[in-house]
């Protein structure tokens, strides 16, 4: 069986025939960054030091011709052809940190709520051993062959009973999102694959945290926020949410609870499509695109850990805005279109 060797740690991970490098690493708990898992984003790109591999289909915007010539590969689609494939990734003392993903784990839909005209909240509870995950990660939901498996971030922190909360955005041309939001109902059984993703909150973080969400990027941000506060994180935790209108701040109750329960938590909301008006007095908020608003906010980013989730342009613009303001450690989760489906891990905002 081929082996993936990590440089410089020298760790060796078996890669069963037909498995991608990313899947093989995840199966052993290695957190190689990734996002689309389909060769379109470039998040899983690494330098291959030796060995040969079948790259599979990867878009040029994810892996350019020059990068291919320099020996880079997109590991979500790469399958080893040689006995050993050595890739440059991790540190000398790198260790696996993820929970290996599981497949086809049956869950019952225990709750379904229309949060906005386009967003449905689904709560699933496992019939089997709960799937363990890190806050910020995502699962895959779907029902082959009609409803392809799609990525959806959990919006809640891990719970002992394994319940998973998802915010699913209804998209007119999304086979899976249309099915999840229109046909799936309480009592139905859904098969869940996961967890996936490396946008995780490191429990070792010892700085104030600022979490920035655009649209459906709110799901992983809520998961990270809830998990940090529940485990007694003592530094300030600030959540900045860019929504279109007040109606899009759908977890308002959960946010209010966190504000009352944890003195170190604060939320800031901004609206992109809510003109100044009479209801502006109800709750403090900002108007406009968040990247342009960040410099005018009384938020200090110096020495903080910043997590940003949302559409690719949103994440890119916010990251640039933060970098231009003050030095901070920035972790990002840019959502990409999942070939027709746009999910809680995808574009919105
Ligand atoms: S290109 Fe590999 S995760 Fe997106």
mmCIF file of C-alpha atoms and ligand atoms in Angstrom:
data_model
loop_
_atom_site.group_PDB
_atom_site.id
_atom_site.type_symbol
_atom_site.label_atom_id
_atom_site.label_comp_id
_atom_site.label_asym_id
_atom_site.label_seq_id
_atom_site.Cartn_x
_atom_site.Cartn_y
_atom_site.Cartn_z
ATOM 1 C CA UNK A 1 0.000 0.000 0.000
ATOM 2 C CA UNK A 2 1.384 3.475 -0.840
ATOM 3 C CA UNK A 3 2.621 5.621 2.017
ATOM 4 C CA UNK A 4 2.482 9.395 2.477
ATOM 5 C CA UNK A 5 5.607 10.669 4.180
ATOM 6 C CA UNK A 6 5.447 14.091 5.818
ATOM 7 C CA UNK A 7 8.457 16.362 5.622
ATOM 8 C CA UNK A 8 10.081 17.395 7.967
ATOM 9 C CA UNK A 9 8.474 15.211 10.664
ATOM 10 C CA UNK A 10 9.058 11.947 8.779
ATOM 11 C CA UNK A 11 5.669 10.601 9.840
ATOM 12 C CA UNK A 12 4.342 7.970 7.455
ATOM 13 C CA UNK A 13 0.636 7.518 6.762
ATOM 14 C CA UNK A 14 -0.750 4.606 4.736
ATOM 15 C CA UNK A 15 -2.850 5.565 1.727
ATOM 16 C CA UNK A 16 -5.110 2.704 0.600
ATOM 17 C CA UNK A 17 -5.359 2.330 -3.179
ATOM 18 C CA UNK A 18 -7.894 4.703 -4.695
ATOM 19 C CA UNK A 19 -7.862 7.063 -1.703
ATOM 20 C CA UNK A 20 -6.790 10.676 -2.034
ATOM 21 C CA UNK A 21 -3.877 11.978 -0.001
ATOM 22 C CA UNK A 22 -6.222 14.291 1.924
ATOM 23 C CA UNK A 23 -8.625 11.464 2.824
ATOM 24 C CA UNK A 24 -5.750 9.224 3.919
ATOM 25 C CA UNK A 25 -4.315 11.951 6.157
ATOM 26 C CA UNK A 26 -7.712 12.723 7.668
ATOM 27 C CA UNK A 27 -8.379 9.056 8.309
ATOM 28 C CA UNK A 28 -5.361 9.149 10.619
ATOM 29 C CA UNK A 29 -6.303 12.484 12.201
ATOM 30 C CA UNK A 30 -3.963 14.809 10.288
ATOM 31 C CA UNK A 31 -5.394 18.308 9.834
ATOM 32 C CA UNK A 32 -4.206 19.232 6.337
ATOM 33 C CA UNK A 33 -5.980 22.514 5.456
ATOM 34 C CA UNK A 34 -8.745 22.068 2.900
ATOM 35 C CA UNK A 35 -12.001 23.626 1.876
ATOM 36 C CA UNK A 36 -13.816 22.587 -1.314
ATOM 37 C CA UNK A 37 -12.434 19.019 -1.399
ATOM 38 C CA UNK A 38 -13.056 19.129 -5.131
ATOM 39 C CA UNK A 39 -10.018 20.777 -6.729
ATOM 40 C CA UNK A 40 -11.445 24.263 -6.983
ATOM 41 C CA UNK A 41 -10.036 26.330 -4.100
ATOM 42 C CA UNK A 42 -6.345 25.476 -3.698
ATOM 43 C CA UNK A 43 -6.482 25.296 0.111
ATOM 44 C CA UNK A 44 -4.961 21.800 0.177
ATOM 45 C CA UNK A 45 -1.964 22.705 -1.999
ATOM 46 C CA UNK A 46 1.421 21.384 -0.833
ATOM 47 C CA UNK A 47 4.877 20.865 -2.320
ATOM 48 C CA UNK A 48 5.566 17.260 -3.285
ATOM 49 C CA UNK A 49 9.233 16.474 -2.574
ATOM 50 C CA UNK A 50 9.403 13.013 -4.121
ATOM 51 C CA UNK A 51 7.250 10.299 -5.618
ATOM 52 C CA UNK A 52 4.585 10.401 -8.295
ATOM 53 C CA UNK A 53 0.856 10.963 -8.096
ATOM 54 C CA UNK A 54 -2.254 11.252 -10.215
ATOM 55 C CA UNK A 55 -3.428 14.822 -9.705
ATOM 56 C CA UNK A 56 -6.977 14.232 -10.941
ATOM 57 C CA UNK A 57 -9.019 17.203 -12.134
ATOM 58 C CA UNK A 58 -8.036 20.486 -10.490
ATOM 59 C CA UNK A 59 -8.883 23.950 -11.771
ATOM 60 C CA UNK A 60 -5.991 26.157 -12.877
ATOM 61 C CA UNK A 61 -7.146 28.858 -10.464
ATOM 62 C CA UNK A 62 -6.617 26.361 -7.623
ATOM 63 C CA UNK A 63 -3.277 25.053 -8.890
ATOM 64 C CA UNK A 64 -1.582 27.065 -11.623
ATOM 65 C CA UNK A 65 0.585 25.617 -14.393
ATOM 66 C CA UNK A 66 3.656 27.197 -12.796
ATOM 67 C CA UNK A 67 2.845 25.614 -9.431
ATOM 68 C CA UNK A 68 2.428 22.209 -11.062
ATOM 69 C CA UNK A 69 5.833 22.622 -12.725
ATOM 70 C CA UNK A 70 7.341 23.557 -9.353
ATOM 71 C CA UNK A 71 6.031 20.304 -7.888
ATOM 72 C CA UNK A 72 2.958 21.480 -6.038
ATOM 73 C CA UNK A 73 -0.173 19.350 -5.883
ATOM 74 C CA UNK A 74 -3.738 19.689 -4.605
ATOM 75 C CA UNK A 75 -4.041 16.873 -2.111
ATOM 76 C CA UNK A 76 -7.857 16.652 -2.096
ATOM 77 C CA UNK A 77 -7.679 15.162 -5.609
ATOM 78 C CA UNK A 78 -4.176 13.630 -5.607
ATOM 79 C CA UNK A 79 -3.707 9.854 -5.472
ATOM 80 C CA UNK A 80 -0.216 8.402 -5.045
ATOM 81 C CA UNK A 81 1.211 6.292 -7.861
ATOM 82 C CA UNK A 82 4.569 5.547 -6.220
ATOM 83 C CA UNK A 83 5.115 3.488 -3.090
ATOM 84 C CA UNK A 84 6.179 6.607 -1.167
ATOM 85 C CA UNK A 85 4.918 10.136 -1.750
ATOM 86 C CA UNK A 86 6.785 12.686 0.320
ATOM 87 C CA UNK A 87 5.021 15.996 0.865
ATOM 88 C CA UNK A 88 6.161 19.148 2.602
ATOM 89 C CA UNK A 89 3.723 19.837 5.361
ATOM 90 C CA UNK A 90 3.690 20.365 9.124
ATOM 91 C CA UNK A 91 6.448 20.852 11.638
ATOM 92 C CA UNK A 92 9.207 18.561 12.883
ATOM 93 C CA UNK A 93 7.087 17.608 15.882
ATOM 94 C CA UNK A 94 3.728 17.530 14.004
ATOM 95 C CA UNK A 95 1.065 15.299 15.518
ATOM 96 C CA UNK A 96 -2.397 14.284 14.331
ATOM 97 C CA UNK A 97 -5.120 16.442 15.881
ATOM 98 C CA UNK A 98 -8.348 15.619 14.068
ATOM 99 C CA UNK A 99 -10.973 12.992 14.667
ATOM 100 C CA UNK A 100 -10.945 10.570 11.737
ATOM 101 C CA UNK A 101 -14.047 11.112 9.581
ATOM 102 C CA UNK A 102 -16.786 8.469 9.516
ATOM 103 C CA UNK A 103 -19.218 7.758 6.716
ATOM 104 C CA UNK A 104 -22.943 7.134 6.499
ATOM 105 C CA UNK A 105 -23.684 7.681 10.177
ATOM 106 C CA UNK A 106 -27.491 7.674 10.586
ATOM 107 C CA UNK A 107 -29.040 10.732 12.254
ATOM 108 C CA UNK A 108 -32.667 11.577 12.956
ATOM 109 C CA UNK A 109 -33.961 15.057 12.173
ATOM 110 C CA UNK A 110 -35.229 16.106 15.611
ATOM 111 C CA UNK A 111 -36.062 19.714 14.749
ATOM 112 C CA UNK A 112 -36.579 21.873 11.686
ATOM 113 C CA UNK A 113 -37.122 25.639 11.814
ATOM 114 C CA UNK A 114 -37.524 28.225 9.063
ATOM 115 C CA UNK A 115 -35.131 30.878 10.345
ATOM 116 C CA UNK A 116 -35.543 33.266 7.405
ATOM 117 C CA UNK A 117 -37.326 32.880 4.058
ATOM 118 C CA UNK A 118 -34.135 31.283 2.727
ATOM 119 C CA UNK A 119 -32.499 29.660 5.764
ATOM 120 C CA UNK A 120 -33.694 26.500 7.486
ATOM 121 C CA UNK A 121 -32.169 25.282 10.725
ATOM 122 C CA UNK A 122 -31.917 21.506 11.003
ATOM 123 C CA UNK A 123 -31.035 19.652 14.182
ATOM 124 C CA UNK A 124 -29.872 16.061 13.828
ATOM 125 C CA UNK A 125 -29.267 13.521 16.540
ATOM 126 C CA UNK A 126 -27.225 10.343 15.952
ATOM 127 C CA UNK A 127 -28.692 6.838 16.152
ATOM 128 C CA UNK A 128 -25.150 5.560 16.437
ATOM 129 C CA UNK A 129 -22.081 6.625 18.412
ATOM 130 C CA UNK A 130 -21.920 10.475 18.160
ATOM 131 C CA UNK A 131 -19.520 11.878 15.582
ATOM 132 C CA UNK A 132 -16.753 13.720 17.412
ATOM 133 C CA UNK A 133 -15.662 16.991 15.837
ATOM 134 C CA UNK A 134 -13.790 20.190 16.503
ATOM 135 C CA UNK A 135 -15.773 23.446 16.623
ATOM 136 C CA UNK A 136 -15.529 25.103 13.207
ATOM 137 C CA UNK A 137 -15.508 21.847 11.221
ATOM 138 C CA UNK A 138 -18.156 20.624 8.812
ATOM 139 C CA UNK A 139 -20.005 17.461 7.805
ATOM 140 C CA UNK A 140 -21.371 16.269 4.494
ATOM 141 C CA UNK A 141 -25.117 15.828 4.030
ATOM 142 C CA UNK A 142 -26.879 14.360 1.018
ATOM 143 C CA UNK A 143 -28.544 11.298 -0.437
ATOM 144 C CA UNK A 144 -26.881 9.795 -3.486
ATOM 145 C CA UNK A 145 -27.530 9.820 -6.381
ATOM 146 C CA UNK A 146 -30.182 12.538 -6.500
ATOM 147 C CA UNK A 147 -28.805 14.809 -3.801
ATOM 148 C CA UNK A 148 -24.982 14.915 -3.934
ATOM 149 C CA UNK A 149 -23.121 15.099 -0.639
ATOM 150 C CA UNK A 150 -22.491 18.745 0.263
ATOM 151 C CA UNK A 151 -20.512 20.442 3.019
ATOM 152 C CA UNK A 152 -22.367 22.049 5.904
ATOM 153 C CA UNK A 153 -20.683 23.578 8.942
ATOM 154 C CA UNK A 154 -22.014 22.797 12.369
ATOM 155 C CA UNK A 155 -23.447 25.851 14.110
ATOM 156 C CA UNK A 156 -23.167 24.383 17.585
ATOM 157 C CA UNK A 157 -20.349 23.270 19.838
ATOM 158 C CA UNK A 158 -19.922 19.501 20.299
ATOM 159 C CA UNK A 159 -22.465 18.026 22.731
ATOM 160 C CA UNK A 160 -22.406 14.753 24.651
ATOM 161 C CA UNK A 161 -25.565 13.542 22.860
ATOM 162 C CA UNK A 162 -23.959 14.252 19.479
ATOM 163 C CA UNK A 163 -26.670 16.661 18.315
ATOM 164 C CA UNK A 164 -25.649 18.664 15.236
ATOM 165 C CA UNK A 165 -27.161 22.015 14.230
ATOM 166 C CA UNK A 166 -26.967 23.213 10.623
ATOM 167 C CA UNK A 167 -28.123 26.408 8.948
ATOM 168 C CA UNK A 168 -29.039 25.379 5.402
ATOM 169 C CA UNK A 169 -29.463 28.094 2.792
ATOM 170 C CA UNK A 170 -32.142 27.392 0.187
ATOM 171 C CA UNK A 171 -30.669 27.854 -3.268
ATOM 172 C CA UNK A 172 -32.866 27.709 -6.381
ATOM 173 C CA UNK A 173 -30.393 25.554 -8.352
ATOM 174 C CA UNK A 174 -28.954 23.568 -5.474
ATOM 175 C CA UNK A 175 -30.158 19.962 -5.627
ATOM 176 C CA UNK A 176 -29.070 19.140 -2.097
ATOM 177 C CA UNK A 177 -30.000 22.428 -0.436
ATOM 178 C CA UNK A 178 -33.449 22.386 -2.087
ATOM 179 C CA UNK A 179 -34.022 18.861 -0.840
ATOM 180 C CA UNK A 180 -32.790 19.650 2.687
ATOM 181 C CA UNK A 181 -34.884 22.805 2.996
ATOM 182 C CA UNK A 182 -38.055 21.655 1.222
ATOM 183 C CA UNK A 183 -38.396 17.866 1.555
ATOM 184 C CA UNK A 184 -36.502 16.786 4.649
ATOM 185 C CA UNK A 185 -38.660 16.931 7.765
ATOM 186 C CA UNK A 186 -38.687 16.044 11.444
ATOM 187 C CA UNK A 187 -38.397 12.283 11.928
ATOM 188 C CA UNK A 188 -36.499 11.643 8.691
ATOM 189 C CA UNK A 189 -33.182 9.842 8.817
ATOM 190 C CA UNK A 190 -30.167 11.477 7.184
ATOM 191 C CA UNK A 191 -26.778 9.894 6.598
ATOM 192 C CA UNK A 192 -23.892 12.074 7.711
ATOM 193 C CA UNK A 193 -20.218 11.917 6.673
ATOM 194 C CA UNK A 194 -17.529 13.740 8.596
ATOM 195 C CA UNK A 195 -16.080 15.647 10.268
ATOM 196 C CA UNK A 196 -13.934 17.532 7.766
ATOM 197 C CA UNK A 197 -12.013 20.791 7.674
ATOM 198 C CA UNK A 198 -9.190 22.423 9.539
ATOM 199 C CA UNK A 199 -10.839 25.730 10.498
ATOM 200 C CA UNK A 200 -10.711 24.808 14.153
ATOM 201 C CA UNK A 201 -10.255 26.692 17.362
ATOM 202 C CA UNK A 202 -7.003 25.641 18.961
ATOM 203 C CA UNK A 203 -7.671 25.244 22.698
ATOM 204 C CA UNK A 204 -4.104 26.453 23.280
ATOM 205 C CA UNK A 205 -4.985 29.963 22.030
ATOM 206 C CA UNK A 206 -4.252 32.384 24.859
ATOM 207 C CA UNK A 207 -5.190 35.758 23.361
ATOM 208 C CA UNK A 208 -8.406 37.752 22.953
ATOM 209 C CA UNK A 209 -10.448 36.335 20.081
ATOM 210 C CA UNK A 210 -12.333 38.195 17.366
ATOM 211 C CA UNK A 211 -14.701 36.144 15.227
ATOM 212 C CA UNK A 212 -15.931 37.646 11.964
ATOM 213 C CA UNK A 213 -18.798 36.106 9.998
ATOM 214 C CA UNK A 214 -20.409 37.074 6.714
ATOM 215 C CA UNK A 215 -23.817 35.574 5.950
ATOM 216 C CA UNK A 216 -23.797 31.800 6.361
ATOM 217 C CA UNK A 217 -20.221 31.973 7.619
ATOM 218 C CA UNK A 218 -22.051 32.463 10.893
ATOM 219 C CA UNK A 219 -22.425 28.687 11.375
ATOM 220 C CA UNK A 220 -18.771 27.781 12.093
ATOM 221 C CA UNK A 221 -18.318 31.082 13.936
ATOM 222 C CA UNK A 222 -21.221 30.244 16.269
ATOM 223 C CA UNK A 223 -19.706 26.815 16.888
ATOM 224 C CA UNK A 224 -16.303 28.300 17.746
ATOM 225 C CA UNK A 225 -17.873 30.996 19.941
ATOM 226 C CA UNK A 226 -20.076 28.653 21.925
ATOM 227 C CA UNK A 227 -17.259 26.161 22.434
ATOM 228 C CA UNK A 228 -14.778 28.792 23.632
ATOM 229 C CA UNK A 229 -17.205 30.383 26.089
ATOM 230 C CA UNK A 230 -18.472 27.069 27.435
ATOM 231 C CA UNK A 231 -15.001 25.829 28.225
ATOM 232 C CA UNK A 232 -14.352 28.942 30.330
ATOM 233 C CA UNK A 233 -12.159 30.915 27.950
ATOM 234 C CA UNK A 234 -11.185 33.972 30.001
ATOM 235 C CA UNK A 235 -10.070 36.453 27.306
ATOM 236 C CA UNK A 236 -12.540 38.773 25.562
ATOM 237 C CA UNK A 237 -14.512 37.086 22.755
ATOM 238 C CA UNK A 238 -15.950 39.478 20.175
ATOM 239 C CA UNK A 239 -18.259 38.287 17.379
ATOM 240 C CA UNK A 240 -18.743 40.641 14.418
ATOM 241 C CA UNK A 241 -21.548 39.546 12.099
ATOM 242 C CA UNK A 242 -22.200 41.044 8.686
ATOM 243 C CA UNK A 243 -25.842 40.405 7.746
ATOM 244 C CA UNK A 244 -27.982 41.841 4.999
ATOM 245 C CA UNK A 245 -30.866 42.968 7.222
ATOM 246 C CA UNK A 246 -31.936 42.571 10.863
ATOM 247 C CA UNK A 247 -34.061 39.560 9.807
ATOM 248 C CA UNK A 248 -30.863 37.741 8.835
ATOM 249 C CA UNK A 249 -29.571 37.781 12.419
ATOM 250 C CA UNK A 250 -31.517 34.565 12.990
ATOM 251 C CA UNK A 251 -29.733 33.144 16.078
ATOM 252 C CA UNK A 252 -30.698 36.321 17.952
ATOM 253 C CA UNK A 253 -31.854 34.362 21.005
ATOM 254 C CA UNK A 254 -28.659 32.334 21.240
ATOM 255 C CA UNK A 255 -26.556 35.483 20.860
ATOM 256 C CA UNK A 256 -28.592 37.242 23.570
ATOM 257 C CA UNK A 257 -28.061 34.265 25.860
ATOM 258 C CA UNK A 258 -24.312 34.295 25.308
ATOM 259 C CA UNK A 259 -24.174 38.043 26.014
ATOM 260 C CA UNK A 260 -26.070 37.676 29.292
ATOM 261 C CA UNK A 261 -24.302 34.526 30.389
ATOM 262 C CA UNK A 262 -20.684 35.460 29.612
ATOM 263 C CA UNK A 263 -19.345 38.860 30.633
ATOM 264 C CA UNK A 264 -16.374 38.465 28.262
ATOM 265 C CA UNK A 265 -18.622 38.065 25.184
ATOM 266 C CA UNK A 266 -19.738 40.893 22.931
ATOM 267 C CA UNK A 267 -21.469 40.901 19.555
ATOM 268 C CA UNK A 268 -21.451 43.599 16.890
ATOM 269 C CA UNK A 269 -23.812 43.467 13.909
ATOM 270 C CA UNK A 270 -23.487 45.254 10.594
ATOM 271 C CA UNK A 271 -26.081 45.456 7.814
ATOM 272 C CA UNK A 272 -25.390 45.703 4.099
ATOM 273 C CA UNK A 273 -28.972 46.162 2.908
ATOM 274 C CA UNK A 274 -30.770 47.876 5.736
ATOM 275 C CA UNK A 275 -31.172 51.582 5.113
ATOM 276 C CA UNK A 276 -31.098 53.983 8.023
ATOM 277 C CA UNK A 277 -34.654 54.084 9.341
ATOM 278 C CA UNK A 278 -37.009 54.069 12.244
ATOM 279 C CA UNK A 279 -36.010 50.676 13.662
ATOM 280 C CA UNK A 280 -32.377 51.732 13.758
ATOM 281 C CA UNK A 281 -32.775 52.659 17.409
ATOM 282 C CA UNK A 282 -33.612 49.086 18.451
ATOM 283 C CA UNK A 283 -30.127 47.638 18.568
ATOM 284 C CA UNK A 284 -26.691 49.168 18.082
ATOM 285 C CA UNK A 285 -25.368 48.325 14.637
ATOM 286 C CA UNK A 286 -23.394 49.599 11.674
ATOM 287 C CA UNK A 287 -24.429 50.128 8.056
ATOM 288 C CA UNK A 288 -22.252 49.120 5.105
ATOM 289 C CA UNK A 289 -19.766 46.461 4.027
ATOM 290 C CA UNK A 290 -17.821 45.135 6.960
ATOM 291 C CA UNK A 291 -14.322 45.384 5.426
ATOM 292 C CA UNK A 292 -14.877 49.131 4.957
ATOM 293 C CA UNK A 293 -16.362 49.493 8.427
ATOM 294 C CA UNK A 294 -13.572 47.735 10.336
ATOM 295 C CA UNK A 295 -11.228 50.752 10.443
ATOM 296 C CA UNK A 296 -13.967 52.907 11.980
ATOM 297 C CA UNK A 297 -14.876 50.424 14.709
ATOM 298 C CA UNK A 298 -13.347 50.768 18.144
ATOM 299 C CA UNK A 299 -11.919 47.270 17.917
ATOM 300 C CA UNK A 300 -8.269 46.577 18.619
ATOM 301 C CA UNK A 301 -6.853 43.643 16.680
ATOM 302 C CA UNK A 302 -3.361 43.865 18.150
ATOM 303 C CA UNK A 303 -2.324 40.572 19.737
ATOM 304 C CA UNK A 304 -5.657 38.915 18.984
ATOM 305 C CA UNK A 305 -6.579 35.696 17.198
ATOM 306 C CA UNK A 306 -9.004 36.499 14.397
ATOM 307 C CA UNK A 307 -11.283 33.908 12.776
ATOM 308 C CA UNK A 308 -13.044 34.901 9.547
ATOM 309 C CA UNK A 309 -15.702 32.822 7.738
ATOM 310 C CA UNK A 310 -17.907 33.680 4.780
ATOM 311 C CA UNK A 311 -17.736 33.992 1.013
ATOM 312 C CA UNK A 312 -14.285 34.151 -0.569
ATOM 313 C CA UNK A 313 -14.462 37.897 -1.385
ATOM 314 C CA UNK A 314 -15.739 38.675 2.109
ATOM 315 C CA UNK A 315 -12.993 36.670 3.804
ATOM 316 C CA UNK A 316 -10.307 38.113 1.540
ATOM 317 C CA UNK A 317 -11.436 41.699 2.045
ATOM 318 C CA UNK A 318 -11.815 41.341 5.822
ATOM 319 C CA UNK A 319 -8.406 39.698 6.097
ATOM 320 C CA UNK A 320 -6.787 42.527 4.145
ATOM 321 C CA UNK A 321 -8.613 45.122 6.255
ATOM 322 C CA UNK A 322 -7.453 43.532 9.519
ATOM 323 C CA UNK A 323 -3.871 43.217 8.258
ATOM 324 C CA UNK A 324 -3.860 46.875 7.298
ATOM 325 C CA UNK A 325 -4.989 47.840 10.793
ATOM 326 C CA UNK A 326 -2.942 45.869 13.292
ATOM 327 C CA UNK A 327 -0.943 42.639 13.538
ATOM 328 C CA UNK A 328 -3.076 39.632 14.456
ATOM 329 C CA UNK A 329 -3.076 35.870 13.917
ATOM 330 C CA UNK A 330 -5.721 35.283 11.270
ATOM 331 C CA UNK A 331 -7.528 31.992 10.554
ATOM 332 C CA UNK A 332 -9.874 31.863 7.587
ATOM 333 C CA UNK A 333 -12.666 29.731 6.157
ATOM 334 C CA UNK A 334 -13.550 31.033 2.679
ATOM 335 C CA UNK A 335 -16.608 29.233 1.373
ATOM 336 C CA UNK A 336 -16.703 28.071 -2.219
ATOM 337 C CA UNK A 337 -19.585 27.182 -4.496
ATOM 338 C CA UNK A 338 -20.212 23.455 -4.250
ATOM 339 C CA UNK A 339 -21.037 22.877 -7.910
ATOM 340 C CA UNK A 340 -24.569 24.170 -7.845
ATOM 341 C CA UNK A 341 -25.193 23.979 -4.130
ATOM 342 C CA UNK A 342 -24.414 26.833 -1.859
ATOM 343 C CA UNK A 343 -24.507 25.770 1.734
ATOM 344 C CA UNK A 344 -23.768 26.900 5.221
ATOM 345 C CA UNK A 345 -20.200 26.221 4.230
ATOM 346 C CA UNK A 346 -20.668 28.101 1.017
ATOM 347 C CA UNK A 347 -21.417 31.488 -0.308
ATOM 348 C CA UNK A 348 -23.755 33.964 1.262
ATOM 349 C CA UNK A 349 -23.435 37.363 2.647
HETATM 350 S S1 LIG B 1 -8.555 22.337 -4.020
HETATM 351 FE FE1 LIG B 1 -8.281 20.859 -2.487
HETATM 352 S S2 LIG B 1 -9.584 21.462 -0.876
HETATM 353 FE FE2 LIG B 1 -10.016 22.860 -2.474
#
